[in-house]
Short mmCIF file of C-alpha atoms in Angstrom, two decimals:
data_model
loop_
_atom_site.label_atom_id
_atom_site.label_comp_id
_atom_site.label_asym_id
_atom_site.label_seq_id
_atom_site.Cartn_x
_atom_site.Cartn_y
_atom_site.Cartn_z
CA MET A 24 -5.18 -37.77 -17.66
CA GLY A 25 -1.89 -39.06 -19.14
CA GLU A 26 0.71 -37.19 -21.17
CA ASP A 27 -1.12 -38.03 -24.39
CA MET A 28 -4.21 -36.23 -23.12
CA PHE A 29 -2.05 -33.31 -22.00
CA VAL A 30 -0.58 -33.08 -25.50
CA ARG A 31 -4.13 -33.00 -26.85
CA ARG A 32 -4.89 -30.03 -24.61
CA CYS A 33 -1.78 -28.24 -25.89
CA LEU A 34 -2.53 -28.93 -29.52
CA LEU A 35 -6.09 -27.64 -29.24
CA ALA A 36 -4.97 -24.16 -28.17
CA ALA A 37 -4.76 -21.42 -30.82
CA LEU A 38 -5.19 -17.63 -30.95
CA ALA A 39 -5.13 -15.26 -33.94
CA VAL A 40 -2.36 -12.98 -32.81
CA PHE A 41 -1.95 -11.31 -36.20
CA ALA A 42 -5.59 -10.29 -36.29
CA LEU A 43 -5.59 -9.40 -32.60
CA ALA A 44 -2.60 -7.08 -32.76
CA GLY A 45 -3.30 -5.37 -36.07
CA ALA A 46 -7.09 -5.14 -36.33
CA PRO A 47 -8.38 -1.60 -36.86
CA ALA A 48 -10.59 -0.05 -34.19
CA GLN A 49 -14.31 -0.37 -34.88
CA ALA A 50 -17.55 0.46 -33.12
CA ALA A 51 -18.38 -2.13 -30.46
CA PRO A 52 -20.85 -4.76 -31.72
CA PRO A 53 -23.49 -6.28 -29.41
CA VAL A 54 -22.32 -8.49 -26.54
CA GLY A 55 -21.63 -12.04 -27.70
CA SER A 56 -21.40 -11.18 -31.40
CA VAL A 57 -18.66 -13.15 -33.14
CA THR A 58 -16.24 -12.17 -35.88
CA GLU A 59 -14.27 -15.06 -37.37
CA LEU A 60 -10.83 -14.85 -38.91
CA ILE A 61 -8.82 -17.57 -40.61
CA ALA A 62 -5.62 -18.38 -38.73
CA PRO A 63 -2.52 -17.15 -40.60
CA THR A 64 -0.81 -20.56 -40.60
CA SER A 65 -3.03 -23.57 -41.15
CA GLY A 66 -2.39 -26.36 -38.64
CA SER A 67 0.32 -24.39 -36.82
CA GLN A 68 -1.15 -25.36 -33.43
CA ASN A 69 -0.55 -22.07 -31.65
CA SER A 70 -0.68 -22.28 -27.87
CA ALA A 71 -1.08 -19.60 -25.19
CA LEU A 72 -0.34 -15.92 -25.78
CA VAL A 73 0.75 -13.01 -23.62
CA LEU A 74 1.17 -9.26 -23.96
CA GLY A 75 4.85 -8.57 -23.32
CA ALA A 76 6.36 -5.65 -21.42
CA ASP A 77 7.64 -4.37 -24.79
CA GLY A 78 4.06 -3.75 -25.99
CA ASN A 79 4.11 -6.66 -28.44
CA VAL A 80 2.11 -9.89 -28.43
CA TRP A 81 4.10 -13.11 -27.90
CA TYR A 82 2.83 -16.65 -28.36
CA THR A 83 4.10 -20.23 -28.53
CA ARG A 84 3.71 -22.70 -31.43
CA PHE A 85 3.68 -26.21 -30.03
CA LEU A 86 4.25 -28.32 -33.14
CA ASP A 87 7.06 -26.43 -34.88
CA ALA A 88 8.88 -25.28 -31.70
CA THR A 89 8.65 -21.56 -32.39
CA ILE A 90 8.10 -18.40 -30.35
CA VAL A 91 6.40 -15.62 -32.31
CA ARG A 92 6.47 -11.88 -31.65
CA VAL A 93 3.81 -9.66 -33.25
CA THR A 94 3.91 -5.86 -33.16
CA PRO A 95 0.73 -3.75 -32.76
CA ALA A 96 1.00 -3.09 -36.52
CA GLY A 97 0.74 -6.86 -37.16
CA VAL A 98 4.38 -7.46 -38.14
CA ALA A 99 5.34 -10.98 -37.04
CA THR A 100 8.82 -12.30 -36.31
CA GLU A 101 9.44 -16.00 -35.63
CA PHE A 102 12.14 -17.29 -33.27
CA PRO A 103 12.79 -21.05 -33.64
CA ILE A 104 13.75 -22.80 -30.40
CA GLY A 105 15.54 -25.74 -31.99
CA GLY A 106 16.51 -28.97 -30.28
CA GLY A 107 14.01 -31.37 -31.82
CA MET A 108 10.43 -30.99 -30.62
CA PRO A 109 10.53 -29.21 -27.23
CA GLY A 110 6.79 -28.47 -27.33
CA PRO A 111 6.55 -24.86 -26.10
CA SER A 112 3.28 -24.48 -24.24
CA GLY A 113 2.57 -22.03 -21.40
CA ILE A 114 3.82 -18.44 -21.66
CA VAL A 115 3.89 -15.38 -19.39
CA ALA A 116 5.38 -11.87 -19.25
CA GLY A 117 8.17 -12.08 -16.66
CA PRO A 118 9.05 -9.62 -13.89
CA ASP A 119 12.39 -8.92 -15.62
CA GLY A 120 10.90 -7.53 -18.84
CA ASN A 121 11.44 -10.79 -20.73
CA VAL A 122 8.90 -13.42 -21.78
CA TRP A 123 9.08 -16.87 -20.16
CA PHE A 124 7.63 -20.14 -21.44
CA THR A 125 7.49 -23.86 -20.68
CA GLU A 126 8.90 -26.56 -22.96
CA SER A 127 6.70 -29.50 -22.03
CA ALA A 128 8.35 -32.18 -24.15
CA GLY A 129 11.84 -30.67 -23.86
CA ASN A 130 11.61 -30.51 -20.05
CA ARG A 131 12.94 -26.97 -19.93
CA ILE A 132 11.89 -23.45 -19.01
CA GLY A 133 12.68 -20.87 -21.68
CA GLN A 134 13.32 -17.15 -21.52
CA ILE A 135 13.23 -14.88 -24.57
CA THR A 136 14.29 -11.23 -24.56
CA PRO A 137 12.37 -8.54 -26.49
CA ALA A 138 15.11 -8.84 -29.14
CA GLY A 139 14.50 -12.59 -29.48
CA VAL A 140 17.51 -14.02 -27.62
CA ILE A 141 16.50 -17.38 -26.11
CA THR A 142 17.95 -18.89 -22.93
CA GLU A 143 16.86 -22.29 -21.64
CA PHE A 144 17.00 -23.79 -18.15
CA ALA A 145 16.74 -27.55 -17.62
CA VAL A 146 14.13 -28.77 -15.14
CA PRO A 147 15.89 -30.86 -12.43
CA THR A 148 13.38 -33.75 -12.48
CA ALA A 149 13.51 -35.81 -15.68
CA SER A 150 10.35 -35.97 -17.82
CA ALA A 151 8.54 -33.57 -15.47
CA TRP A 152 6.45 -32.15 -18.37
CA PRO A 153 6.26 -28.47 -17.30
CA ALA A 154 2.82 -27.16 -18.25
CA SER A 155 1.44 -23.77 -17.16
CA ILE A 156 3.57 -20.86 -15.93
CA THR A 157 2.77 -17.63 -14.09
CA VAL A 158 4.43 -14.84 -12.09
CA GLY A 159 4.18 -14.91 -8.31
CA LEU A 160 3.85 -11.87 -6.10
CA ASP A 161 7.34 -12.66 -4.82
CA GLY A 162 8.86 -11.65 -8.17
CA ASN A 163 9.66 -15.22 -9.23
CA LEU A 164 8.04 -17.45 -11.85
CA TRP A 165 6.06 -20.52 -10.83
CA PHE A 166 5.07 -23.48 -13.00
CA THR A 167 3.34 -26.84 -12.75
CA GLU A 168 5.16 -30.13 -13.41
CA TYR A 169 2.29 -32.22 -14.72
CA ALA A 170 4.00 -35.62 -14.91
CA ALA A 171 6.18 -35.18 -11.78
CA ASP A 172 3.39 -34.08 -9.40
CA GLN A 173 5.34 -31.00 -8.38
CA ILE A 174 5.06 -27.21 -8.29
CA ALA A 175 8.28 -25.45 -9.18
CA ARG A 176 9.73 -21.96 -8.76
CA ILE A 177 12.33 -20.38 -11.04
CA THR A 178 14.02 -17.08 -10.23
CA PRO A 179 14.73 -14.54 -13.00
CA ALA A 180 18.36 -15.74 -12.72
CA GLY A 181 17.26 -19.29 -13.60
CA VAL A 182 17.53 -21.03 -10.20
CA ILE A 183 14.83 -23.75 -9.97
CA THR A 184 13.35 -25.16 -6.76
CA GLU A 185 10.77 -27.97 -6.83
CA PHE A 186 8.05 -28.67 -4.27
CA PRO A 187 6.49 -32.19 -4.36
CA LEU A 188 2.73 -32.38 -3.83
CA PRO A 189 1.50 -34.33 -0.78
CA SER A 190 -0.57 -36.69 -2.94
CA PRO A 191 1.02 -38.76 -5.76
CA GLY A 192 -0.80 -38.95 -9.09
CA SER A 193 -2.30 -35.44 -8.75
CA LYS A 194 -1.26 -34.12 -12.21
CA PRO A 195 -1.08 -30.34 -11.51
CA TYR A 196 -2.04 -28.30 -14.57
CA GLY A 197 -3.18 -24.65 -14.30
CA ILE A 198 -1.58 -22.09 -11.95
CA THR A 199 -2.25 -18.45 -11.09
CA PRO A 200 -1.31 -15.92 -8.39
CA GLY A 201 -4.02 -15.35 -5.79
CA PRO A 202 -4.99 -12.12 -4.02
CA ASP A 203 -3.59 -13.59 -0.77
CA GLY A 204 -0.02 -13.69 -2.13
CA ALA A 205 0.01 -17.48 -2.62
CA LEU A 206 -0.07 -19.47 -5.89
CA TRP A 207 -3.22 -21.48 -6.63
CA PHE A 208 -3.26 -24.48 -8.96
CA THR A 209 -5.49 -27.29 -10.24
CA GLU A 210 -4.89 -31.03 -9.77
CA PHE A 211 -6.49 -32.74 -12.76
CA ASP A 212 -6.26 -36.35 -11.59
CA GLY A 213 -6.23 -35.48 -7.88
CA ASN A 214 -9.60 -33.65 -8.23
CA ARG A 215 -8.39 -30.90 -5.96
CA ILE A 216 -7.46 -27.22 -5.92
CA GLY A 217 -4.05 -26.57 -4.42
CA ARG A 218 -2.47 -23.56 -2.73
CA ILE A 219 1.25 -23.05 -2.26
CA THR A 220 2.83 -20.18 -0.37
CA THR A 221 5.99 -18.54 -1.68
CA ALA A 222 7.81 -20.44 1.10
CA GLY A 223 6.57 -23.75 -0.37
CA VAL A 224 3.83 -24.67 2.13
CA ILE A 225 1.09 -26.61 0.28
CA THR A 226 -2.60 -26.91 1.19
CA GLU A 227 -5.10 -28.94 -0.83
CA PHE A 228 -8.88 -28.59 -1.11
CA ALA A 229 -10.97 -31.52 -2.38
CA LEU A 230 -13.67 -30.73 -4.93
CA PRO A 231 -17.28 -31.56 -4.00
CA THR A 232 -17.94 -33.34 -7.33
CA ALA A 233 -16.03 -36.56 -8.06
CA ALA A 234 -13.95 -36.71 -11.27
CA ALA A 235 -14.51 -33.00 -11.95
CA ASP A 236 -11.17 -32.84 -13.84
CA PRO A 237 -10.15 -29.22 -13.02
CA LEU A 238 -8.01 -27.58 -15.70
CA ALA A 239 -7.50 -23.82 -15.99
CA ILE A 240 -7.58 -21.43 -13.01
CA LYS A 241 -7.65 -17.64 -12.88
CA ALA A 242 -8.03 -14.96 -10.21
CA GLY A 243 -11.28 -13.05 -10.60
CA ALA A 244 -11.91 -9.35 -10.02
CA ASP A 245 -14.08 -10.34 -7.02
CA GLY A 246 -11.10 -11.60 -4.97
CA ASN A 247 -11.86 -15.30 -5.53
CA LEU A 248 -10.20 -17.97 -7.69
CA TRP A 249 -12.20 -19.43 -10.60
CA PHE A 250 -11.50 -22.72 -12.35
CA SER A 251 -12.94 -24.95 -15.07
CA GLU A 252 -14.28 -28.45 -14.33
CA SER A 253 -14.07 -30.26 -17.64
CA GLY A 254 -15.44 -33.51 -16.21
CA ALA A 255 -18.35 -31.97 -14.30
CA ALA A 256 -19.68 -29.49 -16.89
CA ALA A 257 -19.20 -26.67 -14.40
CA ILE A 258 -17.18 -23.60 -13.45
CA GLY A 259 -15.92 -23.61 -9.89
CA ARG A 260 -15.15 -20.77 -7.48
CA ILE A 261 -12.93 -21.06 -4.41
CA SER A 262 -12.37 -18.35 -1.83
CA THR A 263 -8.96 -17.76 -0.29
CA SER A 264 -10.28 -19.54 2.82
CA GLY A 265 -11.09 -22.65 0.75
CA ALA A 266 -14.88 -22.39 0.39
CA ILE A 267 -15.87 -23.98 -2.95
CA THR A 268 -18.99 -23.30 -5.02
CA GLU A 269 -19.74 -25.01 -8.35
CA PHE A 270 -21.88 -23.47 -11.10
CA PRO A 271 -23.19 -25.87 -13.80
CA VAL A 272 -22.98 -24.71 -17.40
CA PRO A 273 -26.20 -24.85 -19.47
CA ASP A 274 -25.24 -28.03 -21.37
CA GLY A 275 -24.64 -30.97 -19.01
CA GLY A 276 -22.40 -32.74 -21.53
CA ALA A 277 -20.09 -29.77 -22.19
CA GLU A 278 -16.39 -29.64 -21.21
CA PRO A 279 -15.29 -26.15 -20.08
CA TRP A 280 -11.58 -25.60 -20.49
CA ASP A 281 -9.69 -22.29 -20.57
CA LEU A 282 -10.61 -19.13 -18.64
CA THR A 283 -9.86 -15.42 -18.95
CA THR A 284 -10.81 -12.33 -16.97
CA ALA A 285 -12.49 -9.91 -19.36
CA ALA A 286 -12.96 -6.16 -19.60
CA ASP A 287 -16.60 -6.40 -18.46
CA GLY A 288 -15.56 -7.69 -15.00
CA ASN A 289 -16.78 -11.24 -15.74
CA LEU A 290 -14.88 -14.40 -16.61
CA TRP A 291 -15.21 -15.93 -20.07
CA PHE A 292 -14.35 -19.55 -20.87
CA SER A 293 -14.02 -21.93 -23.79
CA TYR A 294 -15.48 -25.38 -24.47
CA LEU A 295 -13.47 -28.34 -25.74
CA ASN A 296 -16.50 -30.04 -27.29
CA ARG A 297 -19.02 -27.29 -28.02
CA ALA A 298 -19.18 -24.56 -30.67
CA ALA A 299 -19.57 -21.85 -28.04
CA VAL A 300 -17.89 -19.68 -25.43
CA GLY A 301 -19.35 -19.03 -21.99
CA ARG A 302 -19.55 -16.03 -19.66
CA ILE A 303 -19.92 -16.30 -15.89
CA THR A 304 -20.64 -13.33 -13.64
CA PRO A 305 -19.19 -12.96 -10.12
CA THR A 306 -22.57 -14.17 -8.78
CA GLY A 307 -22.40 -17.35 -10.89
CA THR A 308 -24.82 -16.60 -13.74
CA VAL A 309 -23.67 -18.51 -16.85
CA THR A 310 -24.54 -17.48 -20.41
CA ASP A 311 -23.35 -19.27 -23.56
CA PHE A 312 -22.70 -17.60 -26.91
CA ALA A 313 -22.61 -19.68 -30.09
CA VAL A 314 -19.49 -19.74 -32.27
CA PRO A 315 -20.27 -20.74 -35.88
CA ASN A 316 -17.42 -23.06 -36.84
CA GLY A 317 -16.62 -25.59 -34.20
CA PRO A 318 -15.40 -25.98 -30.60
CA THR A 319 -13.14 -23.45 -28.89
CA GLY A 320 -9.76 -23.97 -27.22
CA ALA A 321 -7.39 -21.40 -25.77
CA ILE A 322 -9.05 -18.13 -24.78
CA GLY A 323 -7.70 -14.73 -23.78
CA THR A 324 -8.47 -11.03 -23.58
CA GLY A 325 -6.93 -8.97 -26.37
CA PRO A 326 -5.65 -5.38 -26.23
CA ASP A 327 -8.90 -4.32 -27.92
CA GLY A 328 -10.94 -5.51 -24.91
CA ALA A 329 -12.59 -8.36 -26.83
CA VAL A 330 -12.25 -12.06 -26.00
CA TRP A 331 -10.37 -14.20 -28.56
CA ALA A 332 -10.82 -17.97 -28.79
CA ALA A 333 -9.36 -20.67 -30.99
CA GLN A 334 -11.57 -22.87 -33.17
CA PHE A 335 -9.22 -25.80 -33.50
CA ASN A 336 -11.29 -27.90 -35.91
CA SER A 337 -11.45 -25.22 -38.60
CA ASP A 338 -8.22 -23.14 -38.31
CA ARG A 339 -10.39 -20.16 -37.46
CA ILE A 340 -10.24 -17.62 -34.68
CA ALA A 341 -13.34 -16.17 -33.02
CA ARG A 342 -13.36 -12.59 -31.72
CA VAL A 343 -16.21 -12.18 -29.25
CA SER A 344 -17.47 -8.78 -28.13
CA VAL A 345 -17.85 -8.58 -24.34
CA THR A 346 -19.04 -5.00 -23.75
CA PRO A 347 -22.26 -3.44 -25.05
CA PRO A 348 -22.00 -0.83 -27.79
CA VAL A 349 -22.28 2.81 -26.75
CA ALA A 350 -25.19 4.52 -28.50
CA PRO A 351 -24.25 7.81 -30.17
CA PRO A 352 -25.78 10.89 -28.55
CA ALA A 353 -29.08 12.02 -30.05
CA PRO A 354 -28.90 15.23 -32.09
CA PRO A 355 -30.10 18.30 -30.22
CA VAL A 356 -33.77 19.16 -30.70
CA THR A 357 -34.62 22.79 -31.29
CA PRO A 358 -38.09 23.48 -29.90
CA THR A 359 -40.56 25.25 -32.20
CA PRO A 360 -42.03 28.30 -30.46
CA PRO A 361 -45.85 28.36 -30.28
CA PRO A 362 -47.69 30.91 -32.39
CA VAL A 363 -48.15 34.30 -30.74
CA THR A 364 -51.76 35.42 -30.30
CA PRO A 365 -52.24 39.14 -29.62
CA THR A 366 -53.89 39.82 -26.28
CA PRO A 367 -55.04 43.01 -24.59
CA THR A 368 -52.36 44.67 -22.51
CA PRO A 369 -53.13 44.06 -18.83
CA THR A 370 -52.63 46.58 -16.10
CA PRO A 371 -49.18 45.87 -14.66
CA THR A 372 -49.05 44.55 -11.09
CA PRO A 373 -45.75 44.87 -9.20
CA THR A 374 -44.22 41.46 -8.42
CA PRO A 375 -40.89 40.49 -6.85
CA PRO A 376 -38.17 39.51 -9.32
CA LEU A 377 -37.84 35.76 -10.16
CA THR A 378 -34.54 33.96 -9.69
CA THR A 379 -33.97 30.95 -11.94
CA THR A 380 -31.46 28.31 -10.81
CA THR A 381 -30.26 25.70 -13.30
CA THR A 382 -28.89 22.48 -11.80
CA PRO A 383 -26.63 20.63 -14.24
CA THR A 384 -27.32 16.93 -14.71
CA PRO A 385 -24.29 14.97 -13.51
CA ALA A 386 -22.63 12.62 -15.97
CA PRO A 387 -23.05 8.94 -15.18
CA THR A 388 -20.24 7.58 -13.03
CA PRO A 389 -18.81 4.23 -14.14
CA THR A 390 -18.80 1.50 -11.53
CA PRO A 391 -15.26 1.19 -10.14
CA VAL A 392 -13.43 -2.10 -10.52
CA ALA A 393 -11.01 -3.67 -8.04
CA ALA A 394 -7.32 -3.64 -8.91
CA MET A 395 -5.22 -6.79 -8.54
CA LEU A 396 -1.62 -6.95 -7.29
CA SER A 397 0.22 -9.45 -9.49
CA GLY A 398 3.84 -8.84 -8.44
CA VAL A 399 6.14 -7.02 -6.02
CA SER A 400 9.86 -6.35 -6.39
CA VAL A 401 12.07 -4.38 -4.02
CA GLY A 402 14.90 -1.98 -4.88
CA ALA A 403 17.20 0.10 -2.69
CA LYS A 404 14.93 3.17 -2.68
CA ALA A 405 11.66 2.00 -4.21
CA VAL A 406 9.13 -0.82 -4.36
CA LYS A 407 7.76 -1.80 -7.76
CA LEU A 408 4.17 -3.05 -7.92
CA ARG A 409 2.65 -4.92 -10.88
CA ILE A 410 -1.02 -3.93 -11.04
CA SER A 411 -3.81 -5.17 -13.33
CA CYS A 412 -7.55 -4.54 -13.72
CA ALA A 413 -10.29 -6.45 -15.52
CA ARG A 414 -11.54 -3.11 -16.89
CA ALA A 415 -9.76 0.21 -17.34
CA CYS A 416 -9.02 1.67 -13.92
CA ALA A 417 -7.01 4.36 -12.14
CA GLY A 418 -6.23 4.92 -8.51
CA THR A 419 -3.67 5.16 -5.72
CA ALA A 420 -1.28 2.54 -4.36
CA THR A 421 -0.37 3.02 -0.68
CA LEU A 422 2.37 1.05 1.07
CA LYS A 423 2.28 0.91 4.90
CA ARG A 424 4.61 -0.52 7.53
CA GLY A 425 2.55 -1.02 10.65
CA GLY A 426 0.21 1.95 10.68
CA THR A 427 2.71 4.29 9.04
CA VAL A 428 2.52 5.24 5.36
CA ALA A 429 5.87 4.37 3.76
CA GLY A 430 5.04 5.52 0.23
CA ARG A 431 2.33 6.26 -2.33
CA GLY A 432 2.01 6.12 -6.09
CA ARG A 433 -0.63 6.74 -8.74
CA PHE A 434 -1.54 4.17 -11.40
CA GLN A 435 -3.65 3.99 -14.55
CA VAL A 436 -4.31 0.65 -16.24
CA ALA A 437 -5.96 -0.15 -19.58
CA ALA A 438 -8.47 -3.01 -19.69
CA GLY A 439 -6.82 -6.42 -19.47
CA ARG A 440 -3.29 -4.93 -19.18
CA THR A 441 -0.68 -4.90 -16.40
CA VAL A 442 1.43 -1.87 -15.43
CA THR A 443 4.42 -1.46 -13.12
CA VAL A 444 4.12 1.35 -10.56
CA THR A 445 7.14 2.61 -8.63
CA VAL A 446 6.49 3.63 -5.02
CA LYS A 447 9.40 5.45 -3.40
CA ALA A 448 10.14 3.80 -0.07
CA LYS A 449 13.33 2.96 1.79
CA ARG A 450 14.36 -0.66 1.62
CA ARG A 451 13.60 -2.44 4.87
CA SER A 452 12.63 -6.07 5.37
CA GLY A 453 9.43 -6.98 7.16
CA ARG A 454 5.67 -7.22 6.70
CA VAL A 455 3.90 -4.46 4.76
CA SER A 456 0.34 -3.82 3.61
CA ILE A 457 -0.37 -2.55 0.10
CA THR A 458 -3.74 -0.90 -0.57
CA LEU A 459 -4.94 -0.35 -4.15
CA ASP A 460 -7.77 2.19 -4.17
CA THR A 461 -9.77 2.64 -7.39
CA GLY A 462 -12.98 3.54 -5.59
CA VAL A 463 -12.91 -0.10 -4.54
CA ARG A 464 -10.21 -0.79 -1.96
CA SER A 465 -8.14 -3.98 -2.11
CA THR A 466 -5.49 -4.57 0.56
CA PHE A 467 -2.68 -7.13 0.25
CA SER A 468 -0.19 -8.21 2.90
CA ARG A 469 3.36 -8.97 1.78
CA THR A 470 6.75 -9.74 3.32
CA LEU A 471 9.60 -7.73 1.78
#
């Protein structure tokens, strides 16, 4: 896929941030039901979005080189980037409290503060075409250089290091942090999934299907990595040990594209050439849900727990319900006593007293969901952990050095959000284990 095809991918992405941030709360409709909204700016070609650390929604506009901030009340502020047509594309909430984005055509990485102050950092390799960007568990930002066949790291201070891929012509596109502490990425033309450690060691895994054209990649709640195969009409899953399984979508001519982890614990994805969105469970069961007005592009989970997808042929946005509605409790029924029929008074017979024991019916317990560790930063007296969950979760974070507990902290995360938890622990370099216990235990090994 050349740069022209990459531009097509960027231009197809759109999300209704105004509607997402300011929509009033309503009763949950049935799973897969779609509400459509007209995009606020026709033809604006919005790209990816992210929920910032400031509680606002931020998104990029590819064609008019603008970053947009939208408050929960739906008030939008636009911040022009300037400098011709830099083509802002990927976007992520950074570990420093700012929002970071790629400028694909401008060959820069941008940083914007919550107040809207923009700083840009030039990518060392000319015409590298930076594409997707994410935050690594090392506290740095990592991005793909689509045209340069490189993975790059940028520190919050703006220092960029580039790591060439072993195979030329790979065209890396999507990137995400994995549960093993490494970064995982797709190689569109190379037909591979790549893994890079925070030290820059790269491992590649060939896909079983030729010309599968992998695009987006996301970490699932099941501890695996999931990716779209736009050329094979399938969703792929790869374990951290490299075992790959492919799950065909119902329509053999469909092109799955973007992916998001949703509040129901499944992954939802969009189609470039079908008027539908898909849902895939951790066991690989795929279900499609029709969207009335055309194919879908960028997809993400909103703060309301629904999935939002662009409909790029109609300037509409689809909001798709992912969780079943909760039925209201039935009104209490007052039993009608039976009529009393007079009977002769019997001769009383002594009997031992009766003891009645009432056992309360326990309330249903929701199935716990695994927490994901998406970032670690170290201070003088504390370690800060960035924790996310596919559904709302709460639990305990425990940091150990060897077999000794170095610190603990409690966390509570809303569905689809990320929180920062501070664990008091003395600063000391070395290997640590971090266990996130929500009822489901997930343990991560990190070097501080």
